[in-house]
PDB file of C-alpha atoms in Angstrom:
ATOM      1  CA  MET A 125     -82.009 -90.987  36.231  1.00 55.00           C
ATOM      2  CA  ALA A 126     -79.971 -94.138  36.979  1.00 80.00           C
ATOM      3  CA  ILE A 127     -80.632 -94.573  40.703  1.00 90.00           C
ATOM      4  CA  LYS A 128     -80.049 -97.924  42.365  1.00 92.00           C
ATOM      5  CA  GLU A 129     -81.633 -96.864  45.651  1.00 96.00           C
ATOM      6  CA  GLU A 130     -82.938 -93.699  47.274  1.00 96.00           C
ATOM      7  CA  LEU A 131     -84.030 -92.513  50.697  1.00 96.00           C
ATOM      8  CA  ILE A 132     -86.118 -89.345  50.847  1.00 96.00           C
ATOM      9  CA  THR A 133     -87.453 -87.670  54.003  1.00 95.00           C
ATOM     10  CA  ASP A 134     -88.594 -84.136  54.792  1.00 94.00           C
ATOM     11  CA  ARG A 135     -85.008 -83.274  55.790  1.00 95.00           C
ATOM     12  CA  TYR A 136     -82.835 -85.002  53.202  1.00 97.00           C
ATOM     13  CA  ALA A 137     -82.708 -86.964  49.973  1.00 97.00           C
ATOM     14  CA  LEU A 138     -80.017 -89.628  49.561  1.00 97.00           C
ATOM     15  CA  TYR A 139     -79.333 -91.248  46.193  1.00 97.00           C
ATOM     16  CA  ASN A 140     -77.225 -94.292  45.338  1.00 96.00           C
ATOM     17  CA  GLY A 141     -76.157 -93.428  41.812  1.00 94.00           C
ATOM     18  CA  ASP A 142     -73.794 -91.412  39.622  1.00 94.00           C
ATOM     19  CA  SER A 143     -73.907 -87.701  40.466  1.00 94.00           C
ATOM     20  CA  CYS A 144     -73.368 -86.832  36.795  1.00 92.00           C
ATOM     21  CA  GLU A 145     -76.639 -88.629  36.011  1.00 94.00           C
ATOM     22  CA  VAL A 146     -78.590 -87.485  39.079  1.00 95.00           C
ATOM     23  CA  LEU A 147     -77.747 -83.765  39.131  1.00 96.00           C
ATOM     24  CA  PRO A 148     -79.167 -82.932  35.657  1.00 95.00           C
ATOM     25  CA  CYS A 149     -82.571 -84.079  36.940  1.00 94.00           C
ATOM     26  CA  LEU A 150     -82.607 -81.678  39.890  1.00 95.00           C
ATOM     27  CA  PRO A 151     -84.064 -78.123  39.759  1.00 96.00           C
ATOM     28  CA  ASP A 152     -82.250 -74.910  38.826  1.00 98.00           C
ATOM     29  CA  GLU A 153     -81.135 -72.614  41.667  1.00 98.00           C
ATOM     30  CA  SER A 154     -82.349 -75.041  44.333  1.00 97.00           C
ATOM     31  CA  ILE A 155     -79.103 -75.273  46.360  1.00 97.00           C
ATOM     32  CA  GLY A 156     -78.051 -72.822  49.046  1.00 98.00           C
ATOM     33  CA  PHE A 157     -74.605 -74.348  49.598  1.00 98.00           C
ATOM     34  CA  SER A 158     -72.521 -77.320  48.485  1.00 98.00           C
ATOM     35  CA  ILE A 159     -69.525 -78.950  50.132  1.00 98.00           C
ATOM     36  CA  TYR A 160     -67.652 -82.078  49.083  1.00 97.00           C
ATOM     37  CA  SER A 161     -64.363 -83.801  48.310  1.00 94.00           C
ATOM     38  CA  PRO A 162     -64.006 -84.790  44.647  1.00 91.00           C
ATOM     39  CA  PRO A 163     -62.373 -88.180  43.970  1.00 85.00           C
ATOM     40  CA  PHE A 164     -58.767 -87.464  43.068  1.00 74.00           C
ATOM     41  CA  CYS A 165     -57.689 -88.989  39.770  1.00 62.00           C
ATOM     42  CA  GLY A 166     -54.419 -90.884  40.153  1.00 59.00           C
ATOM     43  CA  LEU A 167     -54.414 -90.899  43.974  1.00 54.00           C
ATOM     44  CA  TYR A 168     -57.034 -93.308  45.351  1.00 57.00           C
ATOM     45  CA  ASN A 169     -59.441 -95.710  43.665  1.00 56.00           C
ATOM     46  CA  TYR A 170     -62.751 -95.741  45.485  1.00 58.00           C
ATOM     47  CA  SER A 171     -64.593 -98.348  43.410  1.00 59.00           C
ATOM     48  CA  SER A 172     -64.310-100.459  40.270  1.00 59.00           C
ATOM     49  CA  SER A 173     -67.091 -98.564  38.469  1.00 65.00           C
ATOM     50  CA  ASP A 174     -66.285 -96.990  35.097  1.00 62.00           C
ATOM     51  CA  ASN A 175     -68.392 -94.009  36.245  1.00 67.00           C
ATOM     52  CA  ASP A 176     -66.093 -93.344  39.204  1.00 68.00           C
ATOM     53  CA  MET A 177     -63.975 -90.226  38.517  1.00 69.00           C
ATOM     54  CA  SER A 178     -61.066 -91.729  40.435  1.00 68.00           C
ATOM     55  CA  ASN A 179     -60.796 -94.357  37.674  1.00 67.00           C
ATOM     56  CA  CYS A 180     -60.223 -91.865  34.851  1.00 64.00           C
ATOM     57  CA  ALA A 181     -57.252 -92.981  32.758  1.00 72.00           C
ATOM     58  CA  THR A 182     -55.745 -89.481  32.404  1.00 81.00           C
ATOM     59  CA  TYR A 183     -56.011 -86.081  34.041  1.00 81.00           C
ATOM     60  CA  GLU A 184     -57.523 -84.719  30.828  1.00 86.00           C
ATOM     61  CA  ILE A 185     -60.410 -87.193  31.039  1.00 87.00           C
ATOM     62  CA  PHE A 186     -60.814 -86.487  34.752  1.00 88.00           C
ATOM     63  CA  TYR A 187     -61.053 -82.719  34.273  1.00 92.00           C
ATOM     64  CA  ASN A 188     -63.555 -83.075  31.413  1.00 91.00           C
ATOM     65  CA  HIS A 189     -65.641 -85.324  33.648  1.00 91.00           C
ATOM     66  CA  TYR A 190     -65.356 -82.938  36.593  1.00 94.00           C
ATOM     67  CA  ASN A 191     -66.148 -79.891  34.432  1.00 96.00           C
ATOM     68  CA  PHE A 192     -69.521 -81.434  33.598  1.00 96.00           C
ATOM     69  CA  LEU A 193     -70.287 -81.839  37.287  1.00 96.00           C
ATOM     70  CA  VAL A 194     -69.271 -78.269  38.223  1.00 98.00           C
ATOM     71  CA  LYS A 195     -71.455 -76.924  35.419  1.00 98.00           C
ATOM     72  CA  GLU A 196     -74.423 -78.749  36.968  1.00 98.00           C
ATOM     73  CA  ILE A 197     -73.592 -77.515  40.477  1.00 98.00           C
ATOM     74  CA  SER A 198     -73.437 -73.964  39.129  1.00 98.00           C
ATOM     75  CA  ARG A 199     -76.844 -74.354  37.487  1.00 98.00           C
ATOM     76  CA  MET A 200     -78.343 -75.603  40.752  1.00 98.00           C
ATOM     77  CA  THR A 201     -76.703 -73.000  43.017  1.00 98.00           C
ATOM     78  CA  GLN A 202     -78.620 -69.861  43.911  1.00 98.00           C
ATOM     79  CA  PRO A 203     -76.976 -66.611  42.723  1.00 98.00           C
ATOM     80  CA  GLY A 204     -74.568 -65.141  45.237  1.00 98.00           C
ATOM     81  CA  ARG A 205     -74.285 -68.410  47.183  1.00 98.00           C
ATOM     82  CA  LEU A 206     -71.237 -70.558  47.780  1.00 98.00           C
ATOM     83  CA  SER A 207     -69.631 -73.914  47.126  1.00 98.00           C
ATOM     84  CA  ALA A 208     -66.722 -75.389  49.121  1.00 98.00           C
ATOM     85  CA  VAL A 209     -64.373 -78.005  47.645  1.00 98.00           C
ATOM     86  CA  HIS A 210     -62.037 -80.032  49.853  1.00 97.00           C
ATOM     87  CA  CYS A 211     -58.826 -81.003  48.043  1.00 94.00           C
ATOM     88  CA  MET A 212     -55.034 -81.038  48.210  1.00 89.00           C
ATOM     89  CA  ASP A 213     -51.900 -80.960  46.082  1.00 87.00           C
ATOM     90  CA  ILE A 214     -51.290 -84.555  45.053  1.00 81.00           C
ATOM     91  CA  PRO A 215     -48.013 -86.342  44.263  1.00 75.00           C
ATOM     92  CA  ASN A 216     -47.384 -86.749  40.553  1.00 75.00           C
ATOM     93  CA  PRO A 217     -48.034 -90.424  39.791  1.00 65.00           C
ATOM     94  CA  GLY A 218     -45.095 -92.286  38.327  1.00 61.00           C
ATOM     95  CA  GLN A 219     -42.640 -89.475  39.084  1.00 63.00           C
ATOM     96  CA  ARG A 220     -39.933 -89.287  41.719  1.00 63.00           C
ATOM     97  CA  ASP A 221     -40.588 -85.663  42.601  1.00 71.00           C
ATOM     98  CA  GLY A 222     -43.186 -82.957  42.423  1.00 77.00           C
ATOM     99  CA  TYR A 223     -46.866 -82.337  43.022  1.00 81.00           C
ATOM    100  CA  HIS A 224     -49.810 -82.002  40.682  1.00 84.00           C
ATOM    101  CA  ASP A 225     -51.674 -78.715  41.213  1.00 90.00           C
ATOM    102  CA  LEU A 226     -55.178 -80.101  41.691  1.00 91.00           C
ATOM    103  CA  PRO A 227     -56.430 -76.970  43.525  1.00 95.00           C
ATOM    104  CA  GLY A 228     -55.350 -74.734  40.641  1.00 95.00           C
ATOM    105  CA  LYS A 229     -57.238 -76.866  38.127  1.00 94.00           C
ATOM    106  CA  ILE A 230     -60.335 -76.889  40.336  1.00 96.00           C
ATOM    107  CA  ILE A 231     -60.240 -73.079  40.578  1.00 98.00           C
ATOM    108  CA  LYS A 232     -60.013 -72.722  36.780  1.00 98.00           C
ATOM    109  CA  ILE A 233     -62.951 -75.082  36.196  1.00 97.00           C
ATOM    110  CA  HIS A 234     -65.156 -73.133  38.623  1.00 98.00           C
ATOM    111  CA  GLU A 235     -64.203 -69.803  37.090  1.00 98.00           C
ATOM    112  CA  ASP A 236     -65.187 -71.221  33.683  1.00 98.00           C
ATOM    113  CA  ASN A 237     -68.600 -72.182  35.035  1.00 98.00           C
ATOM    114  CA  GLY A 238     -70.012 -69.061  36.651  1.00 98.00           C
ATOM    115  CA  PHE A 239     -68.168 -68.937  39.994  1.00 98.00           C
ATOM    116  CA  TYR A 240     -65.761 -66.452  41.529  1.00 98.00           C
ATOM    117  CA  PHE A 241     -62.783 -67.873  43.424  1.00 98.00           C
ATOM    118  CA  PHE A 242     -63.618 -66.564  46.899  1.00 98.00           C
ATOM    119  CA  GLY A 243     -60.869 -67.847  49.198  1.00 97.00           C
ATOM    120  CA  ARG A 244     -58.613 -70.703  50.249  1.00 97.00           C
ATOM    121  CA  ILE A 245     -58.342 -72.259  53.708  1.00 97.00           C
ATOM    122  CA  VAL A 246     -55.438 -74.554  54.591  1.00 96.00           C
ATOM    123  CA  ILE A 247     -56.248 -77.295  57.089  1.00 95.00           C
ATOM    124  CA  TRP A 248     -53.082 -77.929  59.049  1.00 90.00           C
ATOM    125  CA  LYS A 249     -51.744 -81.476  59.339  1.00 85.00           C
ATOM    126  CA  GLU A 250     -48.942 -82.778  61.537  1.00 83.00           C
ATOM    127  CA  PRO A 251     -46.059 -83.557  59.132  1.00 83.00           C
ATOM    128  CA  LEU A 252     -44.959 -86.809  60.802  1.00 82.00           C
ATOM    129  CA  ARG A 253     -48.478 -88.221  60.521  1.00 80.00           C
ATOM    130  CA  VAL A 254     -48.546 -87.291  56.846  1.00 77.00           C
ATOM    131  CA  ALA A 255     -45.151 -88.933  56.312  1.00 77.00           C
ATOM    132  CA  ILE A 256     -46.284 -92.147  57.990  1.00 79.00           C
ATOM    133  CA  ARG A 257     -49.554 -92.272  56.062  1.00 73.00           C
ATOM    134  CA  THR A 258     -48.177 -91.423  52.615  1.00 70.00           C
ATOM    135  CA  ARG A 259     -44.645 -92.885  52.874  1.00 74.00           C
ATOM    136  CA  LEU A 260     -43.373 -90.058  50.674  1.00 76.00           C
ATOM    137  CA  LYS A 261     -39.598 -89.955  50.611  1.00 79.00           C
ATOM    138  CA  HIS A 262     -39.426 -86.172  50.596  1.00 79.00           C
ATOM    139  CA  LEU A 263     -40.976 -86.066  54.091  1.00 84.00           C
ATOM    140  CA  THR A 264     -38.516 -88.435  55.752  1.00 84.00           C
ATOM    141  CA  HIS A 265     -35.792 -87.351  58.155  1.00 87.00           C
ATOM    142  CA  LYS A 266     -33.456 -89.764  56.357  1.00 88.00           C
ATOM    143  CA  GLN A 267     -33.877 -87.748  53.137  1.00 87.00           C
ATOM    144  CA  LEU A 268     -33.107 -84.561  55.067  1.00 88.00           C
ATOM    145  CA  THR A 269     -29.788 -85.971  56.246  1.00 92.00           C
ATOM    146  CA  LYS A 270     -28.946 -87.375  52.807  1.00 92.00           C
ATOM    147  CA  ASP A 271     -29.892 -84.457  50.519  1.00 91.00           C
ATOM    148  CA  SER A 272     -32.414 -81.843  51.579  1.00 91.00           C
ATOM    149  CA  ALA A 273     -32.856 -80.761  47.960  1.00 89.00           C
ATOM    150  CA  GLY A 274     -35.185 -83.765  47.892  1.00 84.00           C
ATOM    151  CA  CYS A 275     -37.237 -82.504  50.852  1.00 86.00           C
ATOM    152  CA  THR A 276     -40.344 -80.353  50.782  1.00 83.00           C
ATOM    153  CA  VAL A 277     -43.388 -79.645  52.920  1.00 83.00           C
ATOM    154  CA  ALA A 278     -46.251 -81.923  53.880  1.00 80.00           C
ATOM    155  CA  ALA A 279     -49.191 -80.919  51.727  1.00 77.00           C
ATOM    156  CA  GLY A 280     -52.072 -79.625  53.807  1.00 79.00           C
ATOM    157  CA  ASP A 281     -55.685 -80.153  52.949  1.00 91.00           C
ATOM    158  CA  MET A 282     -57.406 -77.146  51.407  1.00 96.00           C
ATOM    159  CA  LEU A 283     -60.952 -75.905  51.400  1.00 98.00           C
ATOM    160  CA  LEU A 284     -61.488 -73.836  48.264  1.00 98.00           C
ATOM    161  CA  ILE A 285     -64.389 -71.385  48.465  1.00 98.00           C
ATOM    162  CA  PHE A 286     -66.344 -70.349  45.382  1.00 98.00           C
ATOM    163  CA  LYS A 287     -69.171 -67.841  45.032  1.00 98.00           C
ATOM    164  CA  LYS A 288     -71.679 -68.011  42.209  1.00 98.00           C
ATOM    165  CA  LYS A 289     -72.005 -64.794  40.243  1.00 98.00           C
ATOM    166  CA  GLY A 290     -75.100 -62.716  40.940  1.00 98.00           C
ATOM    167  CA  ASP A 291     -76.765 -61.138  43.954  1.00 98.00           C
ATOM    168  CA  ASN A 292     -77.731 -63.186  46.982  1.00 98.00           C
ATOM    169  CA  LYS A 293     -81.455 -62.555  47.464  1.00 96.00           C
ATOM    170  CA  ASN A 294     -81.600 -64.390  50.800  1.00 96.00           C
ATOM    171  CA  PRO A 295     -78.866 -63.038  53.114  1.00 97.00           C
ATOM    172  CA  ILE A 296     -77.100 -65.490  55.426  1.00 98.00           C
ATOM    173  CA  THR A 297     -77.551 -63.774  58.763  1.00 96.00           C
ATOM    174  CA  HIS A 298     -75.896 -64.221  62.154  1.00 95.00           C
ATOM    175  CA  LYS A 299     -77.575 -61.370  64.000  1.00 92.00           C
ATOM    176  CA  ALA A 300     -75.517 -61.537  67.192  1.00 92.00           C
ATOM    177  CA  GLY A 301     -72.561 -63.467  65.767  1.00 95.00           C
ATOM    178  CA  PHE A 302     -71.598 -66.983  66.858  1.00 95.00           C
ATOM    179  CA  THR A 303     -71.922 -68.314  70.395  1.00 93.00           C
ATOM    180  CA  ASP A 304     -70.775 -71.924  69.815  1.00 94.00           C
ATOM    181  CA  TYR A 305     -67.265 -72.797  68.654  1.00 97.00           C
ATOM    182  CA  ILE A 306     -66.509 -75.762  66.389  1.00 97.00           C
ATOM    183  CA  GLY A 307     -62.890 -76.861  66.773  1.00 97.00           C
ATOM    184  CA  GLY A 308     -60.222 -78.064  69.155  1.00 96.00           C
ATOM    185  CA  LYS A 309     -59.215 -74.774  70.798  1.00 97.00           C
ATOM    186  CA  GLU A 310     -60.357 -74.081  74.329  1.00 96.00           C
ATOM    187  CA  ILE A 311     -62.527 -70.983  74.562  1.00 96.00           C
ATOM    188  CA  PRO A 312     -60.994 -68.392  76.939  1.00 96.00           C
ATOM    189  CA  LYS A 313     -63.002 -68.598  80.159  1.00 95.00           C
ATOM    190  CA  GLU A 314     -63.495 -64.841  80.375  1.00 95.00           C
ATOM    191  CA  LEU A 315     -65.458 -64.947  77.089  1.00 95.00           C
ATOM    192  CA  LEU A 316     -68.028 -67.520  78.206  1.00 92.00           C
ATOM    193  CA  GLN A 317     -70.070 -64.817  79.931  1.00 92.00           C
ATOM    194  CA  TYR A 318     -70.978 -63.444  76.489  1.00 88.00           C
ATOM    195  CA  LYS A 319     -72.607 -66.667  75.275  1.00 86.00           C
ATOM    196  CA  SER A 320     -76.125 -65.211  75.575  1.00 85.00           C
ATOM    197  CA  GLU A 321     -75.229 -61.746  74.288  1.00 84.00           C
ATOM    198  CA  LYS A 322     -77.773 -60.443  71.739  1.00 88.00           C
ATOM    199  CA  ASP A 323     -75.827 -57.380  70.549  1.00 92.00           C
ATOM    200  CA  GLN A 324     -73.104 -58.303  68.068  1.00 93.00           C
ATOM    201  CA  ARG A 325     -71.031 -55.304  69.105  1.00 92.00           C
ATOM    202  CA  LEU A 326     -70.854 -56.627  72.668  1.00 92.00           C
ATOM    203  CA  ASN A 327     -70.509 -60.311  71.786  1.00 95.00           C
ATOM    204  CA  LYS A 328     -66.792 -60.692  72.518  1.00 95.00           C
ATOM    205  CA  LEU A 329     -67.102 -64.485  72.286  1.00 96.00           C
ATOM    206  CA  GLY A 330     -68.540 -64.145  68.784  1.00 96.00           C
ATOM    207  CA  HIS A 331     -65.662 -61.893  67.738  1.00 96.00           C
ATOM    208  CA  TRP A 332     -63.150 -64.459  69.039  1.00 97.00           C
ATOM    209  CA  ILE A 333     -64.910 -67.269  67.149  1.00 97.00           C
ATOM    210  CA  TRP A 334     -65.002 -65.227  63.962  1.00 97.00           C
ATOM    211  CA  ARG A 335     -61.280 -64.429  64.144  1.00 97.00           C
ATOM    212  CA  ASN A 336     -60.560 -68.159  64.246  1.00 98.00           C
ATOM    213  CA  TYR A 337     -62.973 -68.980  61.416  1.00 98.00           C
ATOM    214  CA  ALA A 338     -61.686 -66.083  59.278  1.00 97.00           C
ATOM    215  CA  SER A 339     -58.098 -67.324  59.492  1.00 97.00           C
ATOM    216  CA  CYS A 340     -56.615 -68.680  56.258  1.00 96.00           C
ATOM    217  CA  VAL A 341     -55.210 -71.601  58.286  1.00 96.00           C
ATOM    218  CA  TRP A 342     -57.524 -73.783  60.371  1.00 97.00           C
ATOM    219  CA  ASP A 343     -55.020 -75.262  62.812  1.00 95.00           C
ATOM    220  CA  ASP A 344     -57.316 -76.904  65.368  1.00 96.00           C
ATOM    221  CA  ILE A 345     -59.437 -79.219  63.240  1.00 96.00           C
ATOM    222  CA  ARG A 346     -59.982 -82.426  65.211  1.00 94.00           C
ATOM    223  CA  ILE A 347     -58.661 -84.986  62.732  1.00 90.00           C
ATOM    224  CA  GLY A 348     -60.343 -87.925  64.468  1.00 90.00           C
ATOM    225  CA  ARG A 349     -63.792 -86.311  64.608  1.00 93.00           C
ATOM    226  CA  VAL A 350     -65.285 -88.207  61.674  1.00 93.00           C
ATOM    227  CA  LEU A 351     -68.332 -90.364  61.097  1.00 92.00           C
ATOM    228  CA  PRO A 352     -68.198 -94.178  61.339  1.00 84.00           C
ATOM    229  CA  TYR A 353     -66.843 -95.429  58.029  1.00 75.00           C
ATOM    230  CA  LYS A 354     -65.178 -98.805  58.558  1.00 60.00           C
ATOM    231  CA  GLU A 355     -68.469-100.682  58.137  1.00 62.00           C
ATOM    232  CA  GLY A 356     -68.858 -99.017  54.740  1.00 54.00           C
ATOM    233  CA  LYS A 357     -65.520-100.266  53.444  1.00 58.00           C
ATOM    234  CA  GLU A 358     -65.015-103.305  51.298  1.00 61.00           C
ATOM    235  CA  PRO A 359     -62.041-105.710  51.536  1.00 56.00           C
ATOM    236  CA  ASP A 360     -60.242-104.211  48.512  1.00 56.00           C
ATOM    237  CA  ASP A 361     -60.676-100.558  49.583  1.00 55.00           C
ATOM    238  CA  GLU A 362     -57.650 -98.351  50.157  1.00 51.00           C
ATOM    239  CA  LYS A 363     -56.840 -98.707  53.860  1.00 46.00           C
ATOM    240  CA  HIS A 364     -56.412 -94.934  54.320  1.00 44.00           C
ATOM    241  CA  VAL A 365     -59.733 -93.775  52.846  1.00 58.00           C
ATOM    242  CA  HIS A 366     -61.042 -91.383  55.489  1.00 69.00           C
ATOM    243  CA  PRO A 367     -64.134 -89.139  55.701  1.00 85.00           C
ATOM    244  CA  LEU A 368     -63.859 -85.358  55.808  1.00 93.00           C
ATOM    245  CA  GLN A 369     -63.666 -84.096  59.382  1.00 95.00           C
ATOM    246  CA  LEU A 370     -66.946 -82.903  60.888  1.00 96.00           C
ATOM    247  CA  ASP A 371     -65.273 -79.733  62.213  1.00 97.00           C
ATOM    248  CA  VAL A 372     -64.523 -78.618  58.634  1.00 98.00           C
ATOM    249  CA  ILE A 373     -68.003 -79.481  57.411  1.00 98.00           C
ATOM    250  CA  GLU A 374     -69.906 -77.859  60.271  1.00 97.00           C
ATOM    251  CA  ARG A 375     -67.838 -74.665  60.247  1.00 98.00           C
ATOM    252  CA  ALA A 376     -68.499 -74.257  56.540  1.00 98.00           C
ATOM    253  CA  ILE A 377     -72.205 -75.016  56.844  1.00 98.00           C
ATOM    254  CA  VAL A 378     -72.886 -72.583  59.697  1.00 98.00           C
ATOM    255  CA  LEU A 379     -70.772 -69.900  58.003  1.00 98.00           C
ATOM    256  CA  TRP A 380     -72.239 -70.110  54.530  1.00 98.00           C
ATOM    257  CA  SER A 381     -75.834 -71.311  54.796  1.00 98.00           C
ATOM    258  CA  ASN A 382     -79.039 -70.502  56.645  1.00 98.00           C
ATOM    259  CA  PRO A 383     -81.137 -72.968  58.640  1.00 97.00           C
ATOM    260  CA  GLY A 384     -83.551 -74.551  56.186  1.00 97.00           C
ATOM    261  CA  ASP A 385     -81.219 -74.147  53.190  1.00 98.00           C
ATOM    262  CA  VAL A 386     -80.509 -77.152  50.986  1.00 98.00           C
ATOM    263  CA  VAL A 387     -76.904 -78.384  51.213  1.00 98.00           C
ATOM    264  CA  LEU A 388     -75.561 -80.570  48.390  1.00 98.00           C
ATOM    265  CA  SER A 389     -72.849 -83.242  48.467  1.00 98.00           C
ATOM    266  CA  PRO A 390     -72.397 -84.900  45.044  1.00 97.00           C
ATOM    267  CA  PHE A 391     -69.762 -87.294  46.472  1.00 95.00           C
ATOM    268  CA  MET A 392     -71.469 -88.169  49.734  1.00 95.00           C
ATOM    269  CA  GLY A 393     -69.299 -91.104  50.839  1.00 93.00           C
ATOM    270  CA  VAL A 394     -70.558 -92.218  54.248  1.00 94.00           C
ATOM    271  CA  GLY A 395     -72.752 -89.132  54.557  1.00 96.00           C
ATOM    272  CA  SER A 396     -70.567 -86.661  56.474  1.00 96.00           C
ATOM    273  CA  GLU A 397     -71.730 -83.479  54.734  1.00 97.00           C
ATOM    274  CA  ILE A 398     -75.411 -84.398  54.921  1.00 97.00           C
ATOM    275  CA  TYR A 399     -75.002 -85.402  58.572  1.00 97.00           C
ATOM    276  CA  GLY A 400     -73.487 -81.960  59.239  1.00 97.00           C
ATOM    277  CA  ALA A 401     -76.332 -80.265  57.389  1.00 97.00           C
ATOM    278  CA  VAL A 402     -79.101 -82.140  59.203  1.00 96.00           C
ATOM    279  CA  LYS A 403     -77.422 -81.696  62.597  1.00 95.00           C
ATOM    280  CA  ASN A 404     -77.355 -77.932  62.009  1.00 95.00           C
ATOM    281  CA  LYS A 405     -80.994 -77.788  60.876  1.00 95.00           C
ATOM    282  CA  ARG A 406     -80.328 -77.562  57.164  1.00 97.00           C
ATOM    283  CA  ASN A 407     -81.729 -79.905  54.513  1.00 97.00           C
ATOM    284  CA  GLY A 408     -79.468 -82.145  52.465  1.00 97.00           C
ATOM    285  CA  ILE A 409     -79.106 -83.801  49.075  1.00 98.00           C
ATOM    286  CA  GLY A 410     -76.422 -86.478  48.960  1.00 98.00           C
ATOM    287  CA  ILE A 411     -75.357 -88.657  46.041  1.00 97.00           C
ATOM    288  CA  GLU A 412     -73.033 -91.654  46.349  1.00 95.00           C
ATOM    289  CA  LEU A 413     -72.006 -94.111  43.647  1.00 93.00           C
ATOM    290  CA  LYS A 414     -70.683 -96.897  45.861  1.00 92.00           C
ATOM    291  CA  PRO A 415     -73.419 -99.095  47.445  1.00 92.00           C
ATOM    292  CA  SER A 416     -71.444 -99.952  50.598  1.00 92.00           C
ATOM    293  CA  TYR A 417     -70.769 -96.284  51.353  1.00 92.00           C
ATOM    294  CA  PHE A 418     -74.408 -95.418  50.614  1.00 96.00           C
ATOM    295  CA  LYS A 419     -75.580 -98.054  53.069  1.00 95.00           C
ATOM    296  CA  GLN A 420     -73.386 -96.576  55.811  1.00 95.00           C
ATOM    297  CA  ALA A 421     -74.459 -93.032  54.887  1.00 96.00           C
ATOM    298  CA  LYS A 422     -78.095 -93.925  55.520  1.00 96.00           C
ATOM    299  CA  LYS A 423     -77.206 -95.067  59.044  1.00 94.00           C
ATOM    300  CA  ASN A 424     -75.084 -92.018  59.767  1.00 95.00           C
ATOM    301  CA  VAL A 425     -77.587 -89.440  58.515  1.00 96.00           C
ATOM    302  CA  PHE A 426     -80.437 -91.176  60.309  1.00 94.00           C
ATOM    303  CA  SER A 427     -78.491 -90.867  63.566  1.00 90.00           C
ATOM    304  CA  ALA A 428     -78.358 -87.077  63.085  1.00 89.00           C
ATOM    305  CA  GLU A 429     -82.069 -86.839  62.309  1.00 79.00           C
ATOM    306  CA  ASN A 430     -83.042 -89.095  65.216  1.00 77.00           C
ATOM    307  CA  ALA A 431     -80.842 -87.212  67.684  1.00 68.00           C
ATOM    308  CA  ILE A 432     -82.288 -83.834  66.654  1.00 64.00           C
ATOM    309  CA  GLU A 433     -85.847 -85.076  67.096  1.00 56.00           C
ATOM    310  CA  THR A 434     -85.011 -86.397  70.551  1.00 51.00           C
ATOM    311  CA  THR A 435     -83.121 -83.258  71.573  1.00 50.00           C
ATOM    312  CA  GLU A 436     -86.050 -81.065  70.520  1.00 51.00           C
ATOM    313  CA  LYS A 437     -88.129 -83.003  73.042  1.00 47.00           C
ATOM    314  CA  GLY A 438     -85.593 -82.010  75.709  1.00 42.00           C
ATOM    315  CA  LEU A 439     -84.422 -85.523  76.564  1.00 40.00           C
ATOM    316  CA  PHE A 440     -80.664 -85.384  76.003  1.00 35.00           C
ATOM    317  CA  ASP A 441     -77.821 -83.619  74.278  1.00 40.00           C
ATOM    318  CA  PHE A 442     -77.026 -84.318  70.625  1.00 36.00           C
ATOM    319  CA  GLU A 443     -73.270 -84.658  71.073  1.00 43.00           C
ATOM    320  CA  GLU A 444     -73.722 -87.183  73.867  1.00 41.00           C
ATOM    321  CA  VAL A 445     -75.834 -89.564  71.797  1.00 35.00           C
ATOM    322  CA  THR A 446     -73.496 -89.429  68.794  1.00 36.00           C
ATOM    323  CA  LYS A 447     -70.158 -90.059  70.519  1.00 38.00           C
TER     324      LYS A 447
END
């Protein structure tokens, strides 16, 4: 196993190495849930390493590379458990118009490797912000006035949900439903009285939370709620590289894993998914190829572990110490 550095505690294991080399060394059916963003071939370049999937010369090479990884994730995932992949339609490189259907390819690869396609969540983005960040001509107002045949929608992020075939032998239970909401919406004041309700039938707050989580569009994800990442960047990094929002990660983790489950992120970046797992009393396995990101991930995940230990002693609130 080609590992440059590792950090292992009783709550998480972090590896600086290539996930395609690390995963084959990990046990079968040891993962309760996985969540990650794969590096998008042809969109961003995250490092100069030949092992980095974002550096694949063609989509064919990228999908062969990615297929190997999904096969390993399937082997490690417990039957009946889930995997969530964050992705988006991406502009066709070198072409004036059109998108490449990355989500469709990801679905096919999972279906070929023992997963059911189990749902798709669109994470809403404000179109003007997307236009400014991507500079795509088809999102400009000028193009609308010139020829709207050249205009189309701002691609939203997607969270694709996959379920491994087989029966789940360890049910993911929420006996009274949810009492804490993760997202930007304000909870209706009249529902706050149900926060301690133990009967799911009477937990009106839990029903409200579930209706929002069960929506196919998550429209109140706090885009700026991300882990520190600037210290992990190098001078030649893409300026718009941005971690996955913690709202997305934490919603998925509390929905689709139990406390104590192992959560996997094969493309850990600055540690967002493992941070979300540890914060919510899960265990984590994170793998990151790029040393600078790995270094920042160690700091970020440690902050979650340290805050939980302090909170359990009753000294202060987790969210306050991580702002």
